[in-house]
Amino acid sequence: MEFYTTLWANDWAKQIQKNDKNSILSVIYGGPHSSQPSLGKIKVGDVIFPVRIESGKLYIMGRMTVERIMNADEYLQSIGIHTDCLWDSYTYQYQDTITHKIPRTCADNVAIGINGTIIKDRLVPIDKLALIKLGIKKGEEQPLKPKLSLSFQGHIRRLSENSAMLFNQIIEQNI
C-alpha cells in the first residue's frame, strides 16, 4: 500500500462541497492534464488524499482506498452518465448540480474507492507543514516547497508514510 495526493482546483473543490454535501469520497479521475493528472502509478490498495491550497493554506479534502481502476468512459456509462460534449463544458453547464463522480476535464481512467471519508475542508495546521514530505518516486520524498502549489501541482504525488499518518490524524480529528 502506497499513499498519494492529488491537487483539486479550489473552484472545483468548493463546488463539490456545495453540491455534494456530506458525500463520501468514492471516485478520483485521472487524465492527461495537470488539473486532473494521470493515475498511472496508482494500484489497488493504495490510498489517495485529494487536497486543495488556498491563500497559502493546505486543506485535505478526504481519503479513499483504491478498490478498482477502470476506464473513465466505461465507468461513466455504468452510472448512466453520457455526454457528447467535452467534460469541461459539461461541468460548466451543470455546475450547480455537479458531484465528484463526474470528471472536471478529460479523463482516461478512474480510481474507484472504498472506505472513503466525507468530502470537506480539513485544514493542515501551519506548524505541521514542515513535517510533510512528498515526491514522485518512493524514497525520494522531499519537504514541501515554500510555495505550496508547486509541491502538489501537475502530478499525483507520493506521500511519505509519516506524512500519510499525519494526514490520517488530521482527518480523524475532523471527521
Short mmCIF file of N, CA and C in Angstrom, two decimals:
data_model
loop_
_atom_site.label_atom_id
_atom_site.label_comp_id
_atom_site.label_asym_id
_atom_site.label_seq_id
_atom_site.Cartn_x
_atom_site.Cartn_y
_atom_site.Cartn_z
N MET A 1 0.84 -1.17 0.00
CA MET A 1 0.00 0.00 0.00
C MET A 1 0.89 1.24 0.00
N GLU A 2 0.56 2.16 -0.92
CA GLU A 2 1.26 3.44 -1.00
C GLU A 2 0.25 4.55 -0.75
N PHE A 3 0.76 5.75 -0.48
CA PHE A 3 -0.09 6.89 -0.17
C PHE A 3 0.20 8.01 -1.16
N TYR A 4 -0.86 8.63 -1.67
CA TYR A 4 -0.71 9.65 -2.69
C TYR A 4 -1.63 10.84 -2.42
N THR A 5 -1.25 11.98 -3.01
CA THR A 5 -2.12 13.15 -3.02
C THR A 5 -2.43 13.53 -4.45
N THR A 6 -3.55 14.18 -4.64
CA THR A 6 -3.86 14.80 -5.92
C THR A 6 -4.44 16.17 -5.61
N LEU A 7 -4.03 17.17 -6.37
CA LEU A 7 -4.45 18.54 -6.13
C LEU A 7 -5.75 18.83 -6.85
N TRP A 8 -6.76 19.24 -6.10
CA TRP A 8 -8.03 19.68 -6.67
C TRP A 8 -8.03 21.19 -6.74
N ALA A 9 -8.50 21.73 -7.86
CA ALA A 9 -8.63 23.18 -8.01
C ALA A 9 -9.65 23.70 -7.00
N ASN A 10 -9.41 24.89 -6.49
CA ASN A 10 -10.30 25.47 -5.48
C ASN A 10 -11.74 25.59 -5.96
N ASP A 11 -11.94 26.08 -7.18
CA ASP A 11 -13.32 26.24 -7.67
C ASP A 11 -14.03 24.90 -7.73
N TRP A 12 -13.31 23.88 -8.16
CA TRP A 12 -13.87 22.53 -8.24
C TRP A 12 -14.20 22.01 -6.83
N ALA A 13 -13.26 22.11 -5.93
CA ALA A 13 -13.46 21.59 -4.56
C ALA A 13 -14.62 22.30 -3.86
N LYS A 14 -14.71 23.60 -4.04
CA LYS A 14 -15.80 24.35 -3.41
C LYS A 14 -17.16 23.99 -4.01
N GLN A 15 -17.19 23.81 -5.34
CA GLN A 15 -18.45 23.44 -5.99
C GLN A 15 -18.88 22.04 -5.55
N ILE A 16 -17.93 21.13 -5.44
CA ILE A 16 -18.23 19.77 -4.99
C ILE A 16 -18.80 19.82 -3.57
N GLN A 17 -18.17 20.58 -2.69
CA GLN A 17 -18.66 20.65 -1.30
C GLN A 17 -20.06 21.26 -1.23
N LYS A 18 -20.33 22.21 -2.10
CA LYS A 18 -21.65 22.85 -2.12
C LYS A 18 -22.72 21.89 -2.63
N ASN A 19 -22.42 21.19 -3.72
CA ASN A 19 -23.40 20.32 -4.38
C ASN A 19 -23.45 18.92 -3.80
N ASP A 20 -22.39 18.48 -3.20
CA ASP A 20 -22.22 17.09 -2.81
C ASP A 20 -22.08 17.00 -1.28
N LYS A 21 -22.85 17.82 -0.57
CA LYS A 21 -22.74 17.89 0.90
C LYS A 21 -22.81 16.51 1.54
N ASN A 22 -21.89 16.28 2.44
CA ASN A 22 -21.80 15.02 3.19
C ASN A 22 -21.62 13.79 2.31
N SER A 23 -21.13 14.02 1.09
CA SER A 23 -20.88 12.89 0.20
C SER A 23 -19.59 12.19 0.60
N ILE A 24 -19.59 10.90 0.46
CA ILE A 24 -18.41 10.08 0.75
C ILE A 24 -17.55 10.00 -0.52
N LEU A 25 -16.27 10.29 -0.38
CA LEU A 25 -15.34 10.22 -1.49
C LEU A 25 -15.28 8.78 -2.00
N SER A 26 -15.63 8.60 -3.27
CA SER A 26 -15.67 7.24 -3.81
C SER A 26 -15.01 7.09 -5.17
N VAL A 27 -14.71 8.19 -5.85
CA VAL A 27 -14.01 8.12 -7.14
C VAL A 27 -13.04 9.29 -7.28
N ILE A 28 -11.95 9.04 -7.95
CA ILE A 28 -10.99 10.08 -8.32
C ILE A 28 -10.56 9.79 -9.74
N TYR A 29 -10.67 10.80 -10.59
CA TYR A 29 -10.34 10.65 -12.01
C TYR A 29 -8.89 11.00 -12.28
N GLY A 30 -8.36 10.41 -13.33
CA GLY A 30 -7.03 10.72 -13.81
C GLY A 30 -7.06 10.92 -15.31
N GLY A 31 -6.22 11.81 -15.79
CA GLY A 31 -6.21 12.09 -17.21
C GLY A 31 -4.91 12.73 -17.65
N PRO A 32 -4.92 13.32 -18.83
CA PRO A 32 -3.70 13.85 -19.42
C PRO A 32 -3.34 15.28 -19.00
N HIS A 33 -4.18 15.93 -18.22
CA HIS A 33 -3.96 17.33 -17.87
C HIS A 33 -3.48 17.50 -16.43
N SER A 34 -2.72 18.55 -16.19
CA SER A 34 -2.21 18.79 -14.84
C SER A 34 -3.34 19.07 -13.85
N SER A 35 -4.49 19.53 -14.35
CA SER A 35 -5.62 19.78 -13.45
C SER A 35 -6.31 18.49 -13.02
N GLN A 36 -6.01 17.41 -13.69
CA GLN A 36 -6.56 16.10 -13.34
C GLN A 36 -5.52 15.06 -13.80
N PRO A 37 -4.40 14.99 -13.06
CA PRO A 37 -3.25 14.20 -13.53
C PRO A 37 -3.51 12.69 -13.59
N SER A 38 -2.66 12.05 -14.36
CA SER A 38 -2.74 10.61 -14.59
C SER A 38 -2.68 9.81 -13.29
N LEU A 39 -3.42 8.71 -13.28
CA LEU A 39 -3.39 7.78 -12.15
C LEU A 39 -2.44 6.62 -12.44
N GLY A 40 -1.52 6.81 -13.37
CA GLY A 40 -0.64 5.75 -13.83
C GLY A 40 0.07 4.96 -12.75
N LYS A 41 0.46 5.59 -11.65
CA LYS A 41 1.19 4.91 -10.58
C LYS A 41 0.28 4.21 -9.59
N ILE A 42 -0.97 4.58 -9.59
CA ILE A 42 -1.91 4.11 -8.57
C ILE A 42 -2.26 2.65 -8.78
N LYS A 43 -2.31 1.90 -7.68
CA LYS A 43 -2.65 0.48 -7.72
C LYS A 43 -3.75 0.20 -6.71
N VAL A 44 -4.40 -0.92 -6.91
CA VAL A 44 -5.42 -1.35 -5.95
C VAL A 44 -4.78 -1.45 -4.57
N GLY A 45 -5.44 -0.91 -3.56
CA GLY A 45 -4.93 -0.92 -2.19
C GLY A 45 -4.25 0.38 -1.79
N ASP A 46 -3.88 1.20 -2.78
CA ASP A 46 -3.27 2.49 -2.46
C ASP A 46 -4.31 3.44 -1.87
N VAL A 47 -3.84 4.42 -1.15
CA VAL A 47 -4.71 5.41 -0.52
C VAL A 47 -4.43 6.76 -1.18
N ILE A 48 -5.52 7.46 -1.55
CA ILE A 48 -5.39 8.78 -2.19
C ILE A 48 -6.06 9.83 -1.31
N PHE A 49 -5.35 10.94 -1.13
CA PHE A 49 -5.86 12.09 -0.40
C PHE A 49 -5.97 13.27 -1.37
N PRO A 50 -7.18 13.66 -1.80
CA PRO A 50 -7.27 14.89 -2.57
C PRO A 50 -7.05 16.08 -1.63
N VAL A 51 -6.31 17.07 -2.12
CA VAL A 51 -6.02 18.26 -1.33
C VAL A 51 -6.33 19.50 -2.17
N ARG A 52 -6.43 20.62 -1.50
CA ARG A 52 -6.53 21.91 -2.19
C ARG A 52 -5.70 22.92 -1.42
N ILE A 53 -5.30 23.99 -2.10
CA ILE A 53 -4.48 25.03 -1.49
C ILE A 53 -5.15 26.37 -1.75
N GLU A 54 -5.30 27.15 -0.69
CA GLU A 54 -5.88 28.48 -0.84
C GLU A 54 -5.21 29.43 0.15
N SER A 55 -4.74 30.55 -0.38
CA SER A 55 -4.09 31.58 0.46
C SER A 55 -2.97 31.00 1.32
N GLY A 56 -2.18 30.11 0.72
CA GLY A 56 -1.04 29.53 1.44
C GLY A 56 -1.40 28.49 2.47
N LYS A 57 -2.67 28.07 2.49
CA LYS A 57 -3.11 27.05 3.44
C LYS A 57 -3.43 25.76 2.70
N LEU A 58 -3.08 24.64 3.32
CA LEU A 58 -3.32 23.32 2.75
C LEU A 58 -4.53 22.69 3.41
N TYR A 59 -5.45 22.20 2.60
CA TYR A 59 -6.65 21.53 3.09
C TYR A 59 -6.68 20.11 2.54
N ILE A 60 -6.94 19.15 3.40
CA ILE A 60 -7.15 17.76 2.98
C ILE A 60 -8.64 17.61 2.76
N MET A 61 -9.04 17.21 1.55
CA MET A 61 -10.46 17.12 1.20
C MET A 61 -11.08 15.78 1.60
N GLY A 62 -10.27 14.77 1.73
CA GLY A 62 -10.78 13.45 2.07
C GLY A 62 -9.73 12.39 1.86
N ARG A 63 -10.19 11.15 1.95
CA ARG A 63 -9.30 9.99 1.81
C ARG A 63 -10.12 8.82 1.30
N MET A 64 -9.51 8.03 0.42
CA MET A 64 -10.15 6.78 0.00
C MET A 64 -9.08 5.78 -0.36
N THR A 65 -9.43 4.51 -0.20
CA THR A 65 -8.57 3.41 -0.58
C THR A 65 -9.05 2.91 -1.94
N VAL A 66 -8.11 2.70 -2.86
CA VAL A 66 -8.46 2.28 -4.21
C VAL A 66 -8.85 0.81 -4.21
N GLU A 67 -10.07 0.54 -4.67
CA GLU A 67 -10.57 -0.83 -4.79
C GLU A 67 -10.43 -1.34 -6.21
N ARG A 68 -10.54 -0.41 -7.18
CA ARG A 68 -10.52 -0.82 -8.59
C ARG A 68 -10.15 0.40 -9.43
N ILE A 69 -9.50 0.15 -10.55
CA ILE A 69 -9.20 1.20 -11.53
C ILE A 69 -9.79 0.74 -12.85
N MET A 70 -10.52 1.66 -13.49
CA MET A 70 -11.13 1.29 -14.77
C MET A 70 -11.14 2.47 -15.72
N ASN A 71 -11.48 2.21 -16.96
CA ASN A 71 -11.61 3.23 -17.98
C ASN A 71 -12.70 4.22 -17.56
N ALA A 72 -12.42 5.50 -17.68
CA ALA A 72 -13.37 6.53 -17.24
C ALA A 72 -14.68 6.48 -18.02
N ASP A 73 -14.62 6.32 -19.35
CA ASP A 73 -15.85 6.28 -20.14
C ASP A 73 -16.73 5.09 -19.77
N GLU A 74 -16.11 3.94 -19.55
CA GLU A 74 -16.88 2.75 -19.15
C GLU A 74 -17.54 2.97 -17.79
N TYR A 75 -16.80 3.58 -16.86
CA TYR A 75 -17.37 3.85 -15.54
C TYR A 75 -18.56 4.79 -15.65
N LEU A 76 -18.39 5.88 -16.39
CA LEU A 76 -19.46 6.86 -16.53
C LEU A 76 -20.70 6.25 -17.17
N GLN A 77 -20.50 5.41 -18.17
CA GLN A 77 -21.64 4.72 -18.79
C GLN A 77 -22.32 3.80 -17.77
N SER A 78 -21.52 3.17 -16.92
CA SER A 78 -22.10 2.24 -15.93
C SER A 78 -22.96 2.95 -14.89
N ILE A 79 -22.71 4.25 -14.67
CA ILE A 79 -23.53 5.00 -13.73
C ILE A 79 -24.56 5.88 -14.44
N GLY A 80 -24.70 5.67 -15.76
CA GLY A 80 -25.75 6.34 -16.52
C GLY A 80 -25.44 7.75 -16.97
N ILE A 81 -24.16 8.11 -17.04
CA ILE A 81 -23.77 9.45 -17.50
C ILE A 81 -23.24 9.34 -18.92
N HIS A 82 -23.88 10.06 -19.83
CA HIS A 82 -23.47 10.08 -21.23
C HIS A 82 -23.43 11.54 -21.69
N THR A 83 -22.41 11.90 -22.43
CA THR A 83 -22.34 13.25 -22.99
C THR A 83 -21.57 13.23 -24.29
N ASP A 84 -21.96 14.12 -25.19
CA ASP A 84 -21.24 14.26 -26.45
C ASP A 84 -20.32 15.47 -26.43
N CYS A 85 -20.35 16.24 -25.34
CA CYS A 85 -19.51 17.43 -25.25
C CYS A 85 -18.28 17.14 -24.39
N LEU A 86 -17.36 18.09 -24.39
CA LEU A 86 -16.19 17.96 -23.54
C LEU A 86 -16.60 18.07 -22.08
N TRP A 87 -15.86 17.39 -21.20
CA TRP A 87 -16.20 17.40 -19.78
C TRP A 87 -16.13 18.79 -19.20
N ASP A 88 -15.19 19.61 -19.67
CA ASP A 88 -15.10 20.99 -19.19
C ASP A 88 -16.44 21.71 -19.44
N SER A 89 -16.99 21.53 -20.63
CA SER A 89 -18.28 22.16 -20.98
C SER A 89 -19.41 21.58 -20.15
N TYR A 90 -19.39 20.27 -19.98
CA TYR A 90 -20.44 19.59 -19.22
C TYR A 90 -20.45 20.08 -17.77
N THR A 91 -19.28 20.12 -17.15
CA THR A 91 -19.23 20.53 -15.75
C THR A 91 -19.60 21.99 -15.60
N TYR A 92 -19.26 22.83 -16.59
CA TYR A 92 -19.66 24.23 -16.53
C TYR A 92 -21.17 24.35 -16.67
N GLN A 93 -21.73 23.61 -17.60
CA GLN A 93 -23.18 23.66 -17.85
C GLN A 93 -23.98 23.18 -16.64
N TYR A 94 -23.47 22.16 -15.95
CA TYR A 94 -24.18 21.57 -14.81
C TYR A 94 -23.52 21.88 -13.48
N GLN A 95 -22.80 23.01 -13.42
CA GLN A 95 -22.01 23.32 -12.22
C GLN A 95 -22.82 23.37 -10.93
N ASP A 96 -24.10 23.67 -11.01
CA ASP A 96 -24.91 23.74 -9.79
C ASP A 96 -25.36 22.39 -9.27
N THR A 97 -25.13 21.34 -10.04
CA THR A 97 -25.53 20.01 -9.60
C THR A 97 -24.38 18.99 -9.69
N ILE A 98 -23.23 19.42 -10.15
CA ILE A 98 -22.11 18.51 -10.38
C ILE A 98 -21.63 17.88 -9.06
N THR A 99 -21.23 16.63 -9.12
CA THR A 99 -20.70 15.94 -7.95
C THR A 99 -19.28 15.45 -8.27
N HIS A 100 -18.62 14.91 -7.28
CA HIS A 100 -17.25 14.43 -7.50
C HIS A 100 -17.21 13.19 -8.40
N LYS A 101 -18.36 12.61 -8.70
CA LYS A 101 -18.40 11.42 -9.54
C LYS A 101 -18.32 11.74 -11.03
N ILE A 102 -18.22 13.03 -11.36
CA ILE A 102 -18.09 13.49 -12.74
C ILE A 102 -16.69 14.07 -12.92
N PRO A 103 -16.00 13.76 -14.01
CA PRO A 103 -14.66 14.34 -14.21
C PRO A 103 -14.77 15.84 -14.51
N ARG A 104 -13.78 16.60 -14.10
CA ARG A 104 -13.82 18.05 -14.37
C ARG A 104 -13.23 18.39 -15.72
N THR A 105 -12.47 17.49 -16.30
CA THR A 105 -11.87 17.68 -17.62
C THR A 105 -11.59 16.30 -18.20
N CYS A 106 -10.85 16.23 -19.29
CA CYS A 106 -10.57 14.95 -19.95
C CYS A 106 -10.08 13.92 -18.93
N ALA A 107 -10.66 12.73 -18.98
CA ALA A 107 -10.28 11.67 -18.05
C ALA A 107 -10.02 10.38 -18.83
N ASP A 108 -8.93 9.73 -18.48
CA ASP A 108 -8.60 8.44 -19.09
C ASP A 108 -9.11 7.29 -18.24
N ASN A 109 -8.93 7.43 -16.93
CA ASN A 109 -9.32 6.35 -16.03
C ASN A 109 -9.86 6.92 -14.73
N VAL A 110 -10.37 6.02 -13.91
CA VAL A 110 -10.96 6.42 -12.64
C VAL A 110 -10.57 5.39 -11.58
N ALA A 111 -10.18 5.90 -10.42
CA ALA A 111 -9.94 5.04 -9.26
C ALA A 111 -11.24 5.00 -8.48
N ILE A 112 -11.75 3.82 -8.29
CA ILE A 112 -12.99 3.64 -7.54
C ILE A 112 -12.58 3.19 -6.14
N GLY A 113 -13.13 3.87 -5.15
CA GLY A 113 -12.64 3.66 -3.80
C GLY A 113 -13.60 3.02 -2.83
N ILE A 114 -13.02 2.58 -1.73
CA ILE A 114 -13.75 2.08 -0.58
C ILE A 114 -13.23 2.84 0.64
N ASN A 115 -13.95 2.75 1.74
CA ASN A 115 -13.54 3.39 2.99
C ASN A 115 -13.28 4.88 2.83
N GLY A 116 -14.05 5.52 1.96
CA GLY A 116 -13.90 6.95 1.76
C GLY A 116 -14.42 7.75 2.93
N THR A 117 -13.93 8.97 3.04
CA THR A 117 -14.39 9.90 4.07
C THR A 117 -15.30 10.95 3.43
N ILE A 118 -15.99 11.70 4.26
CA ILE A 118 -16.79 12.81 3.75
C ILE A 118 -15.85 13.82 3.11
N ILE A 119 -16.30 14.39 1.99
CA ILE A 119 -15.52 15.41 1.29
C ILE A 119 -15.76 16.75 1.99
N LYS A 120 -14.71 17.28 2.59
CA LYS A 120 -14.80 18.59 3.23
C LYS A 120 -13.40 19.12 3.51
N ASP A 121 -13.32 20.42 3.77
CA ASP A 121 -12.04 21.04 4.10
C ASP A 121 -11.56 20.61 5.47
N ARG A 122 -10.31 20.17 5.53
CA ARG A 122 -9.65 19.86 6.80
C ARG A 122 -8.30 20.58 6.75
N LEU A 123 -8.20 21.67 7.47
CA LEU A 123 -7.00 22.50 7.45
C LEU A 123 -5.82 21.78 8.09
N VAL A 124 -4.69 21.78 7.38
CA VAL A 124 -3.45 21.27 7.95
C VAL A 124 -2.83 22.44 8.72
N PRO A 125 -2.62 22.28 10.03
CA PRO A 125 -2.03 23.37 10.81
C PRO A 125 -0.69 23.81 10.22
N ILE A 126 -0.46 25.10 10.21
CA ILE A 126 0.76 25.65 9.61
C ILE A 126 2.01 25.03 10.22
N ASP A 127 2.01 24.76 11.52
CA ASP A 127 3.19 24.18 12.17
C ASP A 127 3.43 22.73 11.76
N LYS A 128 2.47 22.10 11.09
CA LYS A 128 2.63 20.71 10.64
C LYS A 128 3.14 20.62 9.19
N LEU A 129 3.11 21.73 8.45
CA LEU A 129 3.52 21.70 7.05
C LEU A 129 4.96 21.23 6.88
N ALA A 130 5.83 21.60 7.80
CA ALA A 130 7.24 21.21 7.72
C ALA A 130 7.44 19.70 7.87
N LEU A 131 6.44 19.00 8.39
CA LEU A 131 6.55 17.55 8.58
C LEU A 131 6.15 16.76 7.33
N ILE A 132 5.54 17.43 6.36
CA ILE A 132 5.02 16.74 5.18
C ILE A 132 6.12 16.60 4.13
N LYS A 133 6.25 15.36 3.64
CA LYS A 133 7.22 15.08 2.58
C LYS A 133 6.50 14.34 1.46
N LEU A 134 6.77 14.78 0.23
CA LEU A 134 6.18 14.09 -0.91
C LEU A 134 7.11 14.15 -2.11
N GLY A 135 6.80 13.32 -3.08
CA GLY A 135 7.62 13.24 -4.28
C GLY A 135 6.96 12.39 -5.32
N ILE A 136 7.71 12.08 -6.34
CA ILE A 136 7.19 11.26 -7.42
C ILE A 136 7.60 9.80 -7.22
N LYS A 137 8.83 9.57 -6.75
CA LYS A 137 9.33 8.20 -6.56
C LYS A 137 9.46 7.87 -5.08
N LYS A 138 9.21 6.60 -4.76
CA LYS A 138 9.33 6.12 -3.38
C LYS A 138 10.76 6.32 -2.88
N GLY A 139 10.87 6.81 -1.66
CA GLY A 139 12.17 7.02 -1.06
C GLY A 139 12.82 8.35 -1.44
N GLU A 140 12.20 9.07 -2.37
CA GLU A 140 12.75 10.35 -2.80
C GLU A 140 11.84 11.51 -2.40
N GLU A 141 11.01 11.30 -1.40
CA GLU A 141 10.10 12.34 -0.95
C GLU A 141 10.89 13.49 -0.34
N GLN A 142 10.45 14.71 -0.61
CA GLN A 142 11.11 15.92 -0.14
C GLN A 142 10.13 16.78 0.65
N PRO A 143 10.66 17.67 1.52
CA PRO A 143 9.78 18.61 2.22
C PRO A 143 9.03 19.49 1.22
N LEU A 144 7.93 20.06 1.67
CA LEU A 144 7.15 20.94 0.81
C LEU A 144 7.97 22.17 0.42
N LYS A 145 7.68 22.69 -0.77
CA LYS A 145 8.32 23.92 -1.23
C LYS A 145 7.63 25.10 -0.56
N PRO A 146 8.34 26.23 -0.44
CA PRO A 146 7.72 27.40 0.19
C PRO A 146 6.39 27.81 -0.46
N LYS A 147 6.31 27.71 -1.78
CA LYS A 147 5.03 27.96 -2.45
C LYS A 147 4.35 26.61 -2.58
N LEU A 148 3.37 26.35 -1.74
CA LEU A 148 2.74 25.03 -1.62
C LEU A 148 2.27 24.45 -2.94
N SER A 149 1.67 25.26 -3.78
CA SER A 149 1.10 24.74 -5.02
C SER A 149 2.15 24.07 -5.89
N LEU A 150 3.40 24.54 -5.83
CA LEU A 150 4.46 23.93 -6.62
C LEU A 150 4.79 22.52 -6.15
N SER A 151 4.51 22.22 -4.90
CA SER A 151 4.78 20.89 -4.37
C SER A 151 3.78 19.86 -4.88
N PHE A 152 2.54 20.28 -5.13
CA PHE A 152 1.47 19.35 -5.46
C PHE A 152 1.06 19.35 -6.93
N GLN A 153 1.34 20.41 -7.63
CA GLN A 153 0.81 20.65 -8.96
C GLN A 153 1.30 19.67 -10.02
N GLY A 154 0.37 19.28 -10.89
CA GLY A 154 0.72 18.57 -12.11
C GLY A 154 0.86 17.07 -12.06
N HIS A 155 1.03 16.49 -10.90
CA HIS A 155 1.23 15.05 -10.78
C HIS A 155 0.50 14.53 -9.55
N ILE A 156 0.22 13.24 -9.59
CA ILE A 156 -0.16 12.56 -8.36
C ILE A 156 1.14 12.46 -7.57
N ARG A 157 1.15 12.93 -6.33
CA ARG A 157 2.38 12.93 -5.53
C ARG A 157 2.33 11.85 -4.46
N ARG A 158 3.45 11.15 -4.31
CA ARG A 158 3.58 10.13 -3.27
C ARG A 158 3.83 10.82 -1.93
N LEU A 159 3.11 10.38 -0.93
CA LEU A 159 3.31 10.87 0.44
C LEU A 159 4.23 9.90 1.18
N SER A 160 5.13 10.43 1.98
CA SER A 160 5.91 9.53 2.85
C SER A 160 4.94 8.90 3.85
N GLU A 161 5.33 7.78 4.44
CA GLU A 161 4.46 7.10 5.41
C GLU A 161 4.15 7.99 6.60
N ASN A 162 5.14 8.73 7.11
CA ASN A 162 4.90 9.63 8.24
C ASN A 162 3.92 10.74 7.86
N SER A 163 4.03 11.24 6.64
CA SER A 163 3.11 12.27 6.17
C SER A 163 1.70 11.71 6.06
N ALA A 164 1.58 10.48 5.57
CA ALA A 164 0.26 9.83 5.47
C ALA A 164 -0.34 9.65 6.86
N MET A 165 0.49 9.30 7.84
CA MET A 165 0.00 9.17 9.22
C MET A 165 -0.51 10.51 9.73
N LEU A 166 0.20 11.59 9.41
CA LEU A 166 -0.24 12.93 9.80
C LEU A 166 -1.57 13.27 9.12
N PHE A 167 -1.69 13.00 7.83
CA PHE A 167 -2.94 13.26 7.10
C PHE A 167 -4.09 12.46 7.74
N ASN A 168 -3.85 11.20 8.05
CA ASN A 168 -4.88 10.38 8.69
C ASN A 168 -5.29 10.96 10.04
N GLN A 169 -4.32 11.42 10.79
CA GLN A 169 -4.59 12.03 12.10
C GLN A 169 -5.48 13.27 11.95
N ILE A 170 -5.16 14.12 10.99
CA ILE A 170 -5.94 15.33 10.76
C ILE A 170 -7.36 14.98 10.33
N ILE A 171 -7.49 13.98 9.47
CA ILE A 171 -8.83 13.55 9.03
C ILE A 171 -9.63 13.01 10.22
N GLU A 172 -9.02 12.15 11.04
CA GLU A 172 -9.73 11.55 12.17
C GLU A 172 -10.15 12.61 13.19
N GLN A 173 -9.38 13.67 13.34
CA GLN A 173 -9.73 14.75 14.26
C GLN A 173 -10.84 15.63 13.70
N ASN A 174 -11.04 15.58 12.39
CA ASN A 174 -12.01 16.45 11.73
C ASN A 174 -13.02 15.68 10.90
N ILE A 175 -13.43 14.52 11.39
CA ILE A 175 -14.41 13.71 10.65
C ILE A 175 -15.66 14.53 10.50
#
